[in-house]
Structure formats: structure tokens, C-alpha cells
XYZ file of C-alpha atoms in Angstrom:
570
model
C -66.713 -48.584 -21.346
C -68.816 -45.683 -21.962
C -69.841 -42.341 -19.883
C -72.707 -41.317 -18.308
C -74.819 -41.045 -21.476
C -75.307 -43.793 -22.514
C -77.425 -45.548 -19.601
C -78.872 -42.436 -19.789
C -79.560 -42.433 -23.661
C -81.156 -45.896 -23.729
C -83.616 -45.293 -20.647
C -84.832 -42.684 -23.015
C -85.258 -45.173 -25.875
C -86.421 -47.374 -23.595
C -89.715 -44.218 -22.511
C -89.578 -43.193 -25.775
C -90.835 -46.443 -26.982
C -93.367 -46.841 -23.895
C -95.312 -43.461 -24.881
C -95.113 -43.678 -28.465
C -96.537 -47.323 -27.976
C -98.978 -45.891 -25.743
C -100.872 -43.644 -28.484
C -101.445 -46.649 -30.649
C -103.026 -47.946 -27.512
C -105.599 -45.242 -27.162
C -107.336 -45.694 -30.550
C -106.970 -50.160 -30.292
C -109.769 -50.747 -29.729
C -111.073 -53.815 -31.859
C -109.551 -57.676 -32.101
C -108.357 -56.617 -35.699
C -107.039 -53.316 -34.143
C -104.993 -55.494 -32.497
C -103.973 -58.816 -35.114
C -103.485 -56.545 -38.786
C -105.145 -52.583 -37.408
C -107.771 -52.840 -39.023
C -105.721 -53.276 -42.852
C -105.621 -49.269 -42.874
C -101.730 -48.539 -42.747
C -101.052 -46.534 -45.578
C -97.474 -47.721 -47.113
C -95.457 -44.707 -46.262
C -96.204 -45.420 -42.643
C -96.148 -49.326 -43.112
C -93.028 -49.110 -44.852
C -91.502 -47.582 -41.641
C -92.152 -50.248 -39.820
C -91.440 -52.319 -41.478
C -87.828 -51.380 -41.721
C -88.006 -50.494 -37.643
C -88.588 -54.621 -36.958
C -86.179 -55.611 -39.804
C -83.584 -54.235 -39.301
C -82.581 -56.119 -36.111
C -79.962 -56.831 -33.454
C -78.346 -58.396 -37.240
C -78.193 -55.740 -39.252
C -76.988 -52.818 -36.222
C -74.647 -55.054 -34.422
C -74.082 -58.495 -36.358
C -73.276 -57.829 -39.866
C -70.592 -54.663 -38.489
C -68.884 -57.988 -36.178
C -68.737 -59.856 -39.529
C -67.045 -57.530 -41.661
C -64.438 -56.572 -38.706
C -64.088 -60.394 -37.845
C -64.064 -61.749 -41.821
C -63.924 -58.772 -44.199
C -65.553 -58.136 -47.507
C -66.517 -61.502 -47.721
C -69.827 -60.834 -44.796
C -71.586 -58.270 -47.206
C -73.630 -60.657 -48.603
C -75.224 -60.039 -45.505
C -77.039 -56.752 -46.639
C -76.675 -57.428 -49.620
C -79.143 -60.783 -49.589
C -81.330 -58.572 -46.601
C -82.260 -56.740 -49.452
C -82.991 -58.582 -52.221
C -85.562 -60.283 -50.244
C -88.124 -58.062 -50.604
C -87.529 -57.341 -54.321
C -88.483 -61.294 -54.363
C -91.066 -61.291 -51.303
C -92.291 -57.721 -53.927
C -92.216 -59.825 -57.226
C -94.152 -63.026 -56.008
C -95.772 -62.705 -52.236
C -96.855 -58.512 -51.816
C -100.077 -57.990 -53.168
C -101.248 -61.600 -53.881
C -100.769 -61.853 -49.502
C -102.476 -58.952 -48.928
C -105.780 -60.249 -50.469
C -105.371 -63.002 -49.103
C -107.476 -62.001 -45.820
C -105.591 -63.106 -43.776
C -103.800 -62.719 -40.320
C -101.090 -64.797 -40.065
C -99.406 -67.149 -41.955
C -101.608 -70.482 -40.671
C -104.570 -68.171 -42.278
C -103.232 -67.884 -45.473
C -102.575 -71.712 -45.549
C -105.402 -73.201 -44.229
C -107.157 -70.237 -46.442
C -106.107 -71.856 -49.549
C -105.939 -75.808 -48.880
C -108.272 -76.048 -46.524
C -106.791 -77.807 -44.455
C -106.390 -78.051 -40.369
C -103.289 -80.524 -40.587
C -101.075 -77.611 -42.542
C -102.338 -74.252 -40.635
C -101.529 -76.475 -37.425
C -98.183 -76.720 -39.090
C -97.323 -73.599 -40.123
C -98.026 -72.092 -36.941
C -95.370 -74.530 -35.477
C -93.158 -73.043 -37.767
C -94.392 -69.530 -37.347
C -93.486 -70.016 -33.427
C -90.156 -72.320 -33.736
C -88.608 -69.327 -36.992
C -89.763 -66.573 -34.455
C -88.166 -67.878 -31.342
C -85.280 -68.080 -33.464
C -85.155 -64.703 -34.145
C -86.155 -63.412 -30.994
C -83.173 -65.137 -29.285
C -80.367 -63.070 -31.144
C -82.474 -59.916 -30.383
C -82.283 -60.743 -26.231
C -78.796 -61.308 -26.640
C -77.734 -58.538 -28.563
C -79.404 -56.053 -25.726
C -77.631 -57.842 -23.356
C -74.448 -57.033 -24.312
C -75.334 -53.632 -24.939
C -75.653 -53.098 -21.977
C -72.288 -55.378 -20.759
C -70.337 -53.414 -22.335
C -72.348 -49.960 -21.133
C -72.365 -50.425 -17.509
C -70.419 -54.539 -16.527
C -74.533 -55.049 -15.482
C -74.509 -58.817 -16.391
C -75.505 -60.200 -19.524
C -79.857 -61.215 -19.083
C -79.982 -57.634 -17.767
C -80.260 -55.797 -20.685
C -82.989 -59.565 -22.309
C -84.889 -59.304 -19.884
C -85.714 -55.510 -20.196
C -86.604 -55.479 -23.787
C -88.723 -57.987 -22.946
C -90.429 -56.363 -20.419
C -91.153 -53.285 -22.399
C -91.776 -55.248 -25.704
C -94.874 -57.920 -23.587
C -96.839 -54.721 -22.487
C -96.508 -53.025 -25.453
C -97.881 -56.178 -27.322
C -100.069 -56.784 -24.542
C -101.490 -53.116 -24.379
C -101.571 -52.613 -27.900
C -101.114 -54.943 -30.630
C -100.138 -54.533 -34.084
C -101.304 -50.080 -33.262
C -99.014 -50.109 -30.966
C -96.079 -52.047 -32.689
C -96.247 -49.377 -35.528
C -96.061 -46.316 -34.518
C -93.482 -47.885 -32.454
C -91.892 -49.452 -35.262
C -91.698 -46.602 -37.248
C -90.138 -44.027 -35.325
C -87.320 -46.261 -34.636
C -86.376 -47.107 -37.755
C -85.758 -42.888 -38.379
C -84.421 -43.471 -34.662
C -81.813 -46.307 -35.708
C -80.900 -44.596 -39.280
C -80.322 -41.470 -37.102
C -78.160 -43.435 -34.579
C -76.002 -44.872 -36.691
C -75.368 -42.274 -39.808
C -74.466 -39.278 -37.238
C -71.920 -41.097 -35.339
C -70.735 -42.674 -38.660
C -69.670 -39.113 -40.859
C -67.954 -38.164 -37.945
C -65.519 -41.638 -37.496
C -64.831 -41.321 -41.559
C -63.640 -37.660 -40.576
C -61.968 -39.104 -37.819
C -60.277 -41.603 -40.366
C -59.521 -39.094 -42.826
C -57.762 -36.720 -40.384
C -54.953 -39.980 -38.486
C -53.039 -41.535 -41.491
C -54.886 -44.759 -40.879
C -54.972 -47.104 -43.874
C -56.636 -47.076 -46.078
C -57.013 -50.929 -46.979
C -59.446 -52.291 -43.934
C -60.252 -55.556 -46.023
C -57.853 -55.867 -47.967
C -55.074 -56.247 -44.597
C -55.030 -58.444 -41.919
C -56.374 -57.165 -38.711
C -53.008 -55.251 -37.138
C -52.867 -53.603 -33.515
C -51.810 -50.466 -34.806
C -50.730 -49.647 -31.067
C -49.597 -51.648 -28.443
C -53.281 -53.709 -26.683
C -53.518 -55.578 -23.843
C -55.940 -58.116 -23.994
C -57.672 -59.672 -21.859
C -59.759 -63.490 -22.498
C -62.877 -64.105 -20.744
C -63.510 -67.322 -23.040
C -61.064 -69.959 -22.616
C -60.219 -70.378 -27.180
C -57.363 -71.920 -29.158
C -54.577 -69.280 -31.355
C -54.306 -70.886 -34.512
C -50.576 -69.541 -35.660
C -49.590 -69.351 -39.514
C -46.148 -67.364 -38.402
C -44.008 -67.256 -34.739
C -45.300 -64.957 -32.637
C -43.875 -62.944 -29.788
C -46.865 -61.437 -26.947
C -46.687 -60.955 -22.988
C -49.138 -63.372 -21.558
C -50.051 -63.206 -18.188
C -52.752 -65.879 -16.779
C -52.518 -69.641 -18.748
C -51.055 -70.717 -22.154
C -50.792 -74.232 -23.448
C -51.553 -75.218 -19.497
C -48.437 -73.488 -18.045
C -48.974 -70.567 -16.040
C -46.794 -66.856 -15.977
C -47.247 -64.038 -14.800
C -46.365 -61.003 -17.736
C -43.699 -63.173 -19.383
C -42.589 -62.455 -22.617
C -43.340 -66.124 -25.338
C -42.352 -66.873 -28.465
C -44.853 -68.741 -29.834
C -44.081 -71.639 -32.562
C -46.345 -70.878 -35.169
C -49.412 -73.593 -35.204
C -52.546 -73.945 -32.530
C -52.253 -72.466 -28.675
C -54.322 -73.307 -25.832
C -55.302 -69.757 -23.950
C -56.992 -70.390 -20.505
C -60.399 -67.436 -19.301
C -58.819 -64.290 -18.112
C -55.229 -64.620 -19.798
C -54.088 -60.788 -20.747
C -52.016 -61.413 -23.420
C -50.455 -57.527 -24.646
C -49.206 -57.632 -28.351
C -46.970 -55.060 -30.067
C -48.002 -52.102 -32.068
C -48.498 -53.695 -36.270
C -48.846 -57.330 -34.830
C -51.713 -58.666 -37.248
C -54.629 -60.280 -34.913
C -54.405 -63.947 -34.669
C -57.049 -65.476 -36.116
C -59.319 -67.720 -32.867
C -61.721 -70.404 -32.237
C -63.560 -71.112 -29.125
C -62.454 -74.003 -27.441
C -65.075 -74.080 -24.710
C -66.373 -76.897 -25.601
C -69.542 -76.669 -25.158
C -72.955 -74.491 -25.131
C -73.702 -72.906 -28.344
C -71.131 -72.785 -30.491
C -69.520 -69.111 -30.813
C -69.179 -69.098 -35.210
C -68.937 -70.573 -38.115
C -66.413 -68.130 -39.442
C -63.353 -71.222 -39.842
C -65.503 -73.335 -41.597
C -65.835 -70.236 -43.489
C -62.176 -70.260 -44.261
C -62.424 -73.783 -46.117
C -65.006 -73.236 -48.200
C -66.291 -70.049 -48.904
C -68.143 -70.730 -52.079
C -70.764 -73.265 -50.917
C -71.092 -70.641 -47.400
C -71.531 -67.398 -50.197
C -74.318 -69.453 -51.924
C -75.913 -71.356 -48.957
C -75.632 -67.248 -47.804
C -76.698 -65.971 -50.467
C -79.768 -68.507 -51.203
C -80.994 -67.972 -47.782
C -81.310 -64.171 -47.250
C -82.784 -64.203 -50.751
C -85.517 -66.559 -50.145
C -85.815 -66.414 -46.098
C -88.037 -62.946 -45.665
C -90.229 -63.976 -47.263
C -91.424 -66.467 -45.182
C -90.446 -64.543 -42.234
C -93.736 -64.458 -39.500
C -93.038 -60.494 -38.312
C -92.404 -59.309 -41.934
C -95.395 -61.370 -43.354
C -97.665 -60.377 -41.060
C -97.046 -56.845 -41.602
C -98.323 -56.875 -45.035
C -101.655 -58.241 -43.829
C -102.351 -54.620 -41.929
C -102.194 -52.880 -45.962
C -105.684 -51.701 -47.231
C -105.756 -53.688 -50.349
C -102.840 -55.243 -52.786
C -101.617 -52.141 -54.792
C -100.467 -50.206 -51.406
C -99.178 -54.062 -50.067
C -96.767 -53.478 -53.472
C -95.791 -49.762 -52.614
C -94.680 -50.214 -48.786
C -92.789 -53.044 -50.262
C -91.304 -50.473 -53.013
C -90.459 -48.267 -49.622
C -89.432 -50.965 -48.272
C -86.083 -51.652 -50.609
C -84.850 -47.824 -50.303
C -85.096 -47.603 -46.800
C -83.679 -50.771 -45.727
C -81.187 -50.173 -48.792
C -79.887 -46.342 -47.691
C -79.461 -47.963 -43.957
C -76.713 -51.575 -45.041
C -74.920 -48.741 -46.206
C -73.746 -48.409 -43.058
C -73.315 -51.156 -41.013
C -70.112 -51.879 -43.425
C -68.646 -48.852 -42.592
C -68.403 -50.077 -38.820
C -67.313 -52.893 -39.787
C -64.231 -50.997 -41.794
C -62.985 -49.839 -39.257
C -62.800 -51.918 -36.328
C -60.523 -54.080 -38.978
C -58.525 -50.878 -38.053
C -59.253 -49.391 -34.205
C -60.409 -52.371 -32.714
C -58.983 -55.175 -34.141
C -58.955 -56.901 -30.546
C -62.546 -57.117 -30.768
C -62.176 -61.127 -32.437
C -60.115 -62.531 -30.162
C -62.026 -61.085 -26.798
C -65.840 -62.420 -28.614
C -66.942 -59.333 -28.795
C -66.749 -58.541 -32.304
C -70.429 -57.227 -31.986
C -69.653 -54.649 -29.479
C -67.901 -52.600 -32.683
C -70.394 -50.160 -33.071
C -70.326 -49.188 -29.085
C -66.980 -49.301 -29.019
C -66.035 -47.045 -31.826
C -67.198 -43.318 -31.213
C -65.237 -43.822 -27.619
C -62.225 -45.906 -29.254
C -61.790 -43.287 -32.484
C -62.948 -39.775 -30.622
C -63.092 -39.943 -27.421
C -63.684 -36.860 -24.785
C -67.280 -35.869 -24.710
C -67.676 -35.658 -27.980
C -67.497 -39.868 -28.406
C -69.368 -40.088 -24.933
C -71.949 -38.506 -26.705
C -71.670 -40.131 -30.156
C -71.495 -43.646 -27.760
C -74.875 -42.866 -26.209
C -76.866 -42.213 -29.724
C -75.030 -45.510 -31.013
C -76.531 -47.315 -27.755
C -80.063 -45.087 -28.197
C -80.141 -47.106 -31.720
C -79.109 -50.070 -30.766
C -81.650 -50.746 -28.196
C -84.040 -49.373 -30.792
C -83.173 -52.614 -33.364
C -83.994 -54.178 -29.809
C -87.018 -53.475 -28.856
C -88.496 -52.395 -32.756
C -87.929 -56.487 -33.644
C -89.233 -58.303 -30.839
C -92.490 -56.192 -30.938
C -92.264 -57.626 -34.748
C -91.652 -61.179 -33.821
C -93.425 -61.069 -30.235
C -96.643 -60.090 -32.133
C -96.418 -62.634 -34.715
C -96.077 -65.522 -32.172
C -98.749 -64.431 -30.422
C -100.937 -63.714 -32.775
C -100.183 -67.707 -34.171
C -100.572 -68.805 -30.426
C -103.668 -66.654 -29.611
C -105.304 -68.488 -32.265
C -104.273 -72.091 -32.333
C -102.986 -72.721 -28.647
C -104.910 -70.945 -26.336
C -108.559 -72.499 -26.079
C -110.282 -69.146 -26.874
C -109.816 -66.078 -28.951
C -110.205 -62.655 -28.598
C -108.028 -59.598 -26.852
C -107.739 -61.403 -24.029
C -106.125 -64.635 -25.004
C -104.389 -62.451 -27.020
C -102.581 -60.568 -24.498
C -101.814 -64.333 -22.807
C -100.497 -65.515 -26.094
C -97.464 -62.023 -25.287
C -96.291 -63.207 -22.562
C -96.195 -66.924 -24.183
C -94.111 -65.888 -26.758
C -91.595 -63.831 -24.788
C -90.780 -66.651 -22.039
C -89.027 -69.287 -24.182
C -86.984 -66.812 -25.975
C -86.660 -65.057 -22.500
C -85.282 -68.218 -20.482
C -83.595 -68.866 -23.285
C -81.208 -66.142 -23.494
C -80.464 -66.039 -19.901
C -79.419 -69.750 -19.569
C -77.620 -70.529 -22.688
C -74.100 -68.196 -24.971
C -74.546 -67.875 -28.582
C -73.672 -67.298 -31.871
C -72.504 -64.116 -33.132
C -76.318 -61.882 -33.814
C -75.672 -61.962 -38.227
C -75.009 -66.201 -37.869
C -77.874 -66.296 -35.140
C -80.690 -64.626 -37.819
C -79.479 -66.189 -40.512
C -79.847 -69.521 -39.434
C -83.725 -68.676 -39.351
C -84.065 -66.752 -42.819
C -82.298 -70.220 -43.206
C -85.459 -72.109 -41.940
C -87.996 -69.333 -43.098
C -86.569 -69.986 -46.544
C -86.658 -73.977 -46.491
C -90.420 -73.862 -44.623
C -92.248 -70.865 -45.706
C -90.834 -69.961 -49.223
C -92.417 -72.891 -50.467
C -95.598 -72.653 -48.927
C -96.128 -69.334 -49.903
C -94.909 -69.509 -54.109
C -96.785 -72.377 -54.714
C -99.782 -71.284 -52.795
C -100.055 -68.779 -54.832
C -98.668 -69.377 -57.937
C -99.141 -73.528 -59.159
C -103.125 -74.629 -58.783
C -101.524 -77.945 -58.454
C -100.951 -77.648 -54.696
C -102.519 -80.599 -52.041
C -102.643 -80.252 -48.455
C -100.715 -83.936 -48.640
C -98.098 -81.994 -50.851
C -97.271 -78.400 -48.901
C -97.467 -80.604 -45.510
C -94.558 -83.182 -46.857
C -92.443 -80.080 -48.538
C -93.020 -77.766 -45.317
C -91.753 -80.832 -42.866
C -88.942 -81.882 -45.150
C -87.523 -79.039 -45.782
C -88.047 -76.669 -43.275
C -87.626 -79.457 -40.648
C -84.131 -80.731 -41.983
C -83.731 -77.165 -41.707
C -84.600 -76.118 -38.239
C -82.859 -79.790 -37.163
C -79.186 -78.454 -38.996
C -79.930 -75.716 -37.346
C -80.055 -76.991 -33.730
C -76.921 -79.178 -34.524
C -74.958 -75.883 -35.126
C -75.929 -74.120 -32.527
C -74.835 -77.027 -30.284
C -72.007 -77.073 -31.447
C -71.724 -80.504 -33.443
C -70.259 -82.060 -35.292
C -67.336 -78.697 -34.899
C -65.579 -78.731 -37.777
C -65.284 -80.612 -41.637
C -67.715 -81.291 -44.411
C -70.602 -82.451 -42.204
C -70.312 -79.205 -39.770
C -70.606 -76.690 -42.775
C -73.768 -78.007 -44.951
C -75.563 -77.737 -41.424
C -74.046 -74.536 -41.167
C -75.555 -73.330 -44.512
C -78.392 -75.797 -44.886
C -80.378 -73.536 -47.500
C -78.740 -74.666 -50.143
C -79.761 -78.732 -49.737
C -83.211 -77.689 -47.419
C -84.869 -75.409 -50.304
C -84.431 -77.182 -52.995
C -85.383 -80.516 -50.939
C -88.998 -78.798 -49.576
C -89.618 -77.571 -53.418
C -89.285 -81.048 -54.629
C -91.182 -82.795 -51.800
C -93.794 -80.829 -52.081
C -94.165 -80.829 -55.875
C -93.552 -84.376 -55.877
C -96.321 -85.430 -53.115
C -99.298 -83.047 -54.744
C -98.755 -84.582 -58.313
C -98.521 -88.169 -56.524
C -101.878 -86.976 -54.347
C -103.986 -84.875 -57.168
C -107.163 -85.751 -55.837
C -106.267 -84.229 -52.840
C -106.564 -80.404 -54.679
C -109.586 -78.298 -52.434
C -112.659 -77.957 -54.266
C -112.488 -73.842 -55.320
C -109.060 -74.080 -55.977
C -109.591 -71.872 -58.986
C -111.564 -68.633 -57.052
C -109.009 -68.179 -54.585
C -106.571 -68.536 -57.163
C -108.491 -65.394 -58.576
C -109.035 -63.358 -55.195
C -105.571 -63.944 -54.358
C -104.400 -62.779 -58.243
C -107.081 -60.123 -59.253
C -106.888 -56.444 -58.165
C -109.967 -55.298 -55.632
C -111.747 -53.718 -58.236
C -111.349 -56.057 -61.004
C -113.386 -58.214 -57.902
C -115.740 -56.043 -57.169
C -116.316 -55.283 -60.130
C -117.426 -59.179 -61.197
C -118.927 -59.574 -58.432
C -122.109 -56.656 -58.958
């Protein structure tokens, strides 16, 4: 647990967020200001804002946690998160801005002239947004718990209250400035401690092959098991136990555990000798949300890797909080320039979390047993440096973590609130947008309080799979294929996105738990994305009479630069 520096650092980030948001509130006047900042956000500011909201709990905490537990295979997460913007740049960014829409449902209606498709797109925006909001709130709870031993729901409530206030007060104007500020804060919060951590690692003679060798305890370590788990031993293990193992109680007793699986009950303390390899562990709670997909990834690494790549590469273009920011660009050229700048900004950021994950395998390997691998980024400054220096660096990391939760949650709440205000509430306008903001945060906040969760990067990966299976086919075919019809678009989103969503629900509920079926459900993008595209194409070809009138003019608006369209009109 940190010293008293970390809590003031978090409080300072929250206060700074409110003050920066208040600046945006002063210049928010019209409905267009609230939804798309009146389409006046330049490439530099917009790129920083997009990077700020995109670098979420999964980026700040989750990637390091997955690298700690599973090693270099998890580097596909930052690669996929970054490469997704390259796909967005090539296929979507400029045409999406030229569509003139406020939200993804607006785009669907503009392209297909169908209220039914609009409502369906709105439902998926809300579903993906809520699925993505949940790990932000859970990550905030984890951070505050590590810092202060506060209840794990308190951090989520703080983030929810601050974000709701900022978004409801100033809309897109406010969160643009907030997210741009928080990108640079997050980059600083990871970069500065990483430099000191690497220097400490170089100076203390620790292993240089953290990725290649199994994680092991560098010194005698006492590990308290917070939730019941199963230890899977490939070889006998000698450990001191205070608690319950395999149904029998012990009090500071030395045990020789044979190879096999052993049930470790909640609150048991295990004392591992120096040099002992960290045994792999599975949750044994039997209920609630599945704690990890690591065991199935180990069984089918190639399938899991390709499923992850496809979800992250294609899911980015359909994330509602990312897409809505491109509507704020003045024109299509600015949207493309923004995307190029985003590639540079997030590419630089993603060099840092794997460093924390690799160092965590050396200095905090017990986190794989406690289920708190996502806390590696928060714990390493104290563990490796200690003293006042470690406390100050830890406080900086803690502030950056809260900035990650606040910025991403702001963008997601903005996107979901826009859809709720336009398509669910009985009237439109700023007042109803503010009501939509409260509704947008209420459901994920309730879920974060009532249930546990997947590791944050795994949970966000599932949101990417749903996005890739529903909005990627809609956007790509809607922009580049003139024969797309409303029935085809609706069927593709329902079949592709709906099947991915059901797979996500089954995975989060822990069903079926193991085996080939669970692998298919845990990484659905490999089959759900092709299924969405294929359904959309086949149903559209079967309903050629339903191609909307004026499709050629709509596609020309998407693809012709603004100055060419102005000359044509003149």
C-alpha cells in the first residue's frame, strides 16, 4: 500500500479534470457544441483528445498485467490497438467525417435511410459503450483499493460522478480539453517512473530474460490468497501454509505438495522460498464473472492470437467513443491528419506498459496468484525503489491511472449519452442530452458495484470483438459498397454483432469454463466478423430492390473532398 502521497495525487488529478472541463463549459453554447464541438477541433488537439480517451484502463494497467502473467504473447494487444488506427485511416476516417453525422446511428440513417437500422445501430452503441465502461470503473476501484484499502466499488463511484458532471455540463467541448490534457498526463505518469525503474533494474543484478524464463520469487515471499483458487503444479512444491489446502487446515505448517491440482481456500497464506517458480493458478470460485482467459489461451495459443489480432485491428473503427471524435474535425483532410497524429501518439505510449509487465515478472510475480496482476504498474515503484522516491513515483502512476479511467469513461459516456438523447428520450436538446448522460453511466456503475470482472485488458478485448463484428461491416460496406441494403445491414449487425455479444456474455459468466467451445466463445472475432460481413453481403444481394434511392449521391458525398463538392454545387 502506498504512503500518503498517492491519495493527494489522485485528488489533484480529479480537481484538475474538473477545472479543465469547466474551461470547455465556458465556450459550450449550442447543441452542436455539446455533440461535436461545432466541428472546429483541429488535428493536433483532436489527436491528443482521441489518444487520451483511447488509452484506457486496459492500456494503462491491463497490458502490463497480461504481460506479467502470460509473457510476450500479450504484446499483440498494444500492436493491435495501434494498428487498428491504420485500418481506420485507410478505410473510414475521411468519409465518416464527410457524412455529416453526429453519431454512428446518424451515419446508418444517412447511408441507408432506415429508422430500423438506426435504432439497431443505437442499441449496439449502447451495448459496446457499457461493455467498455465497466472495466474503466473496475480499474478505478482496483487503484483506490491498492492505494487506501478502500472498498473496491468506491473508485468507480468517484469516476462516475466526476465524468457525469463534466459531460453533462459541457459536452464535447469540455471533454475535448479534458482528454487532451489527460493524454500528456498519462504519458508522463508512465514514462518518468519507467526510466527510474529501468535504472533500478540495471543496477541490482536482476535477471535480463524476464520474458523467456518462468516467473520466480527472487526472495522469500508471503502471499495471501484473496479468492479461492486452484494451483496447477507440474512438479512437487514445498511451501509453508497457514490456512486451508485441499480441504485440510494448517497453521504455519511446512507442506510438500505433489504434482497435480490443489485447492487453496480464501484467506490462506502461502510462504514461498527464494527461487521457487510461481505456479500457475485458476480461479476456483465457481461463480460470478470468469477471472481470466489465460488457461484457454495456453491450450490454443494460435487461435487465441489470431482472434485477438482480428478483434483489435477491426474493432477500433467501430468503437463509439473513437468514431464520434472524427465528427468534430472541420473536414475530411483534417480527419486523416488527426488519425496519422494519433498513430504516433499512441504508438509512443504503447512502448511503456510492456516494460512494467516484464519488470513485474521479476519483482511482483505473486500478483499472478492473488488475482491482482493489473496492479503491477501501481506497485512496482514502491517495490523496486522504495523510500520517498518510490512513494512519489507511485503517486505519479496513481494519478495517471485515474486520468486513464476519467478520460476513457468521458468519451464513452459522451457517445452513449448522444445516442440515448437522440434515439431513446422523447425529445432532443441539451437538457435531454444531460439526462442521457446520467442514464449512460448508471448501468455500468451498477454492474461494477454488483459483480467482479475479467482482467481489464481481457474485458476491453471482448468489447473490441463485439465492435468488430457489428460496426466494422456496417462502416466498410456502407462507405465502399453501393449495393448495401437496409435488410442486409440489419441482418449483418444482428448475426455478427449479436453472436459476438452472446459469446461475450457466456465468457463473462464463466460458461462453459474450458475446452474448445470456451475458446470459441472467449475469442469470437475469428468467426463472428466473417459471419457479419457474409450475412450483410448475402442478404443485400438477395434484396436488390431495397437499395436506397440516392445512394450514388450519398457515396459521392462520402468520397469527394469538400472543396470539390463546393465547386460542383457552384
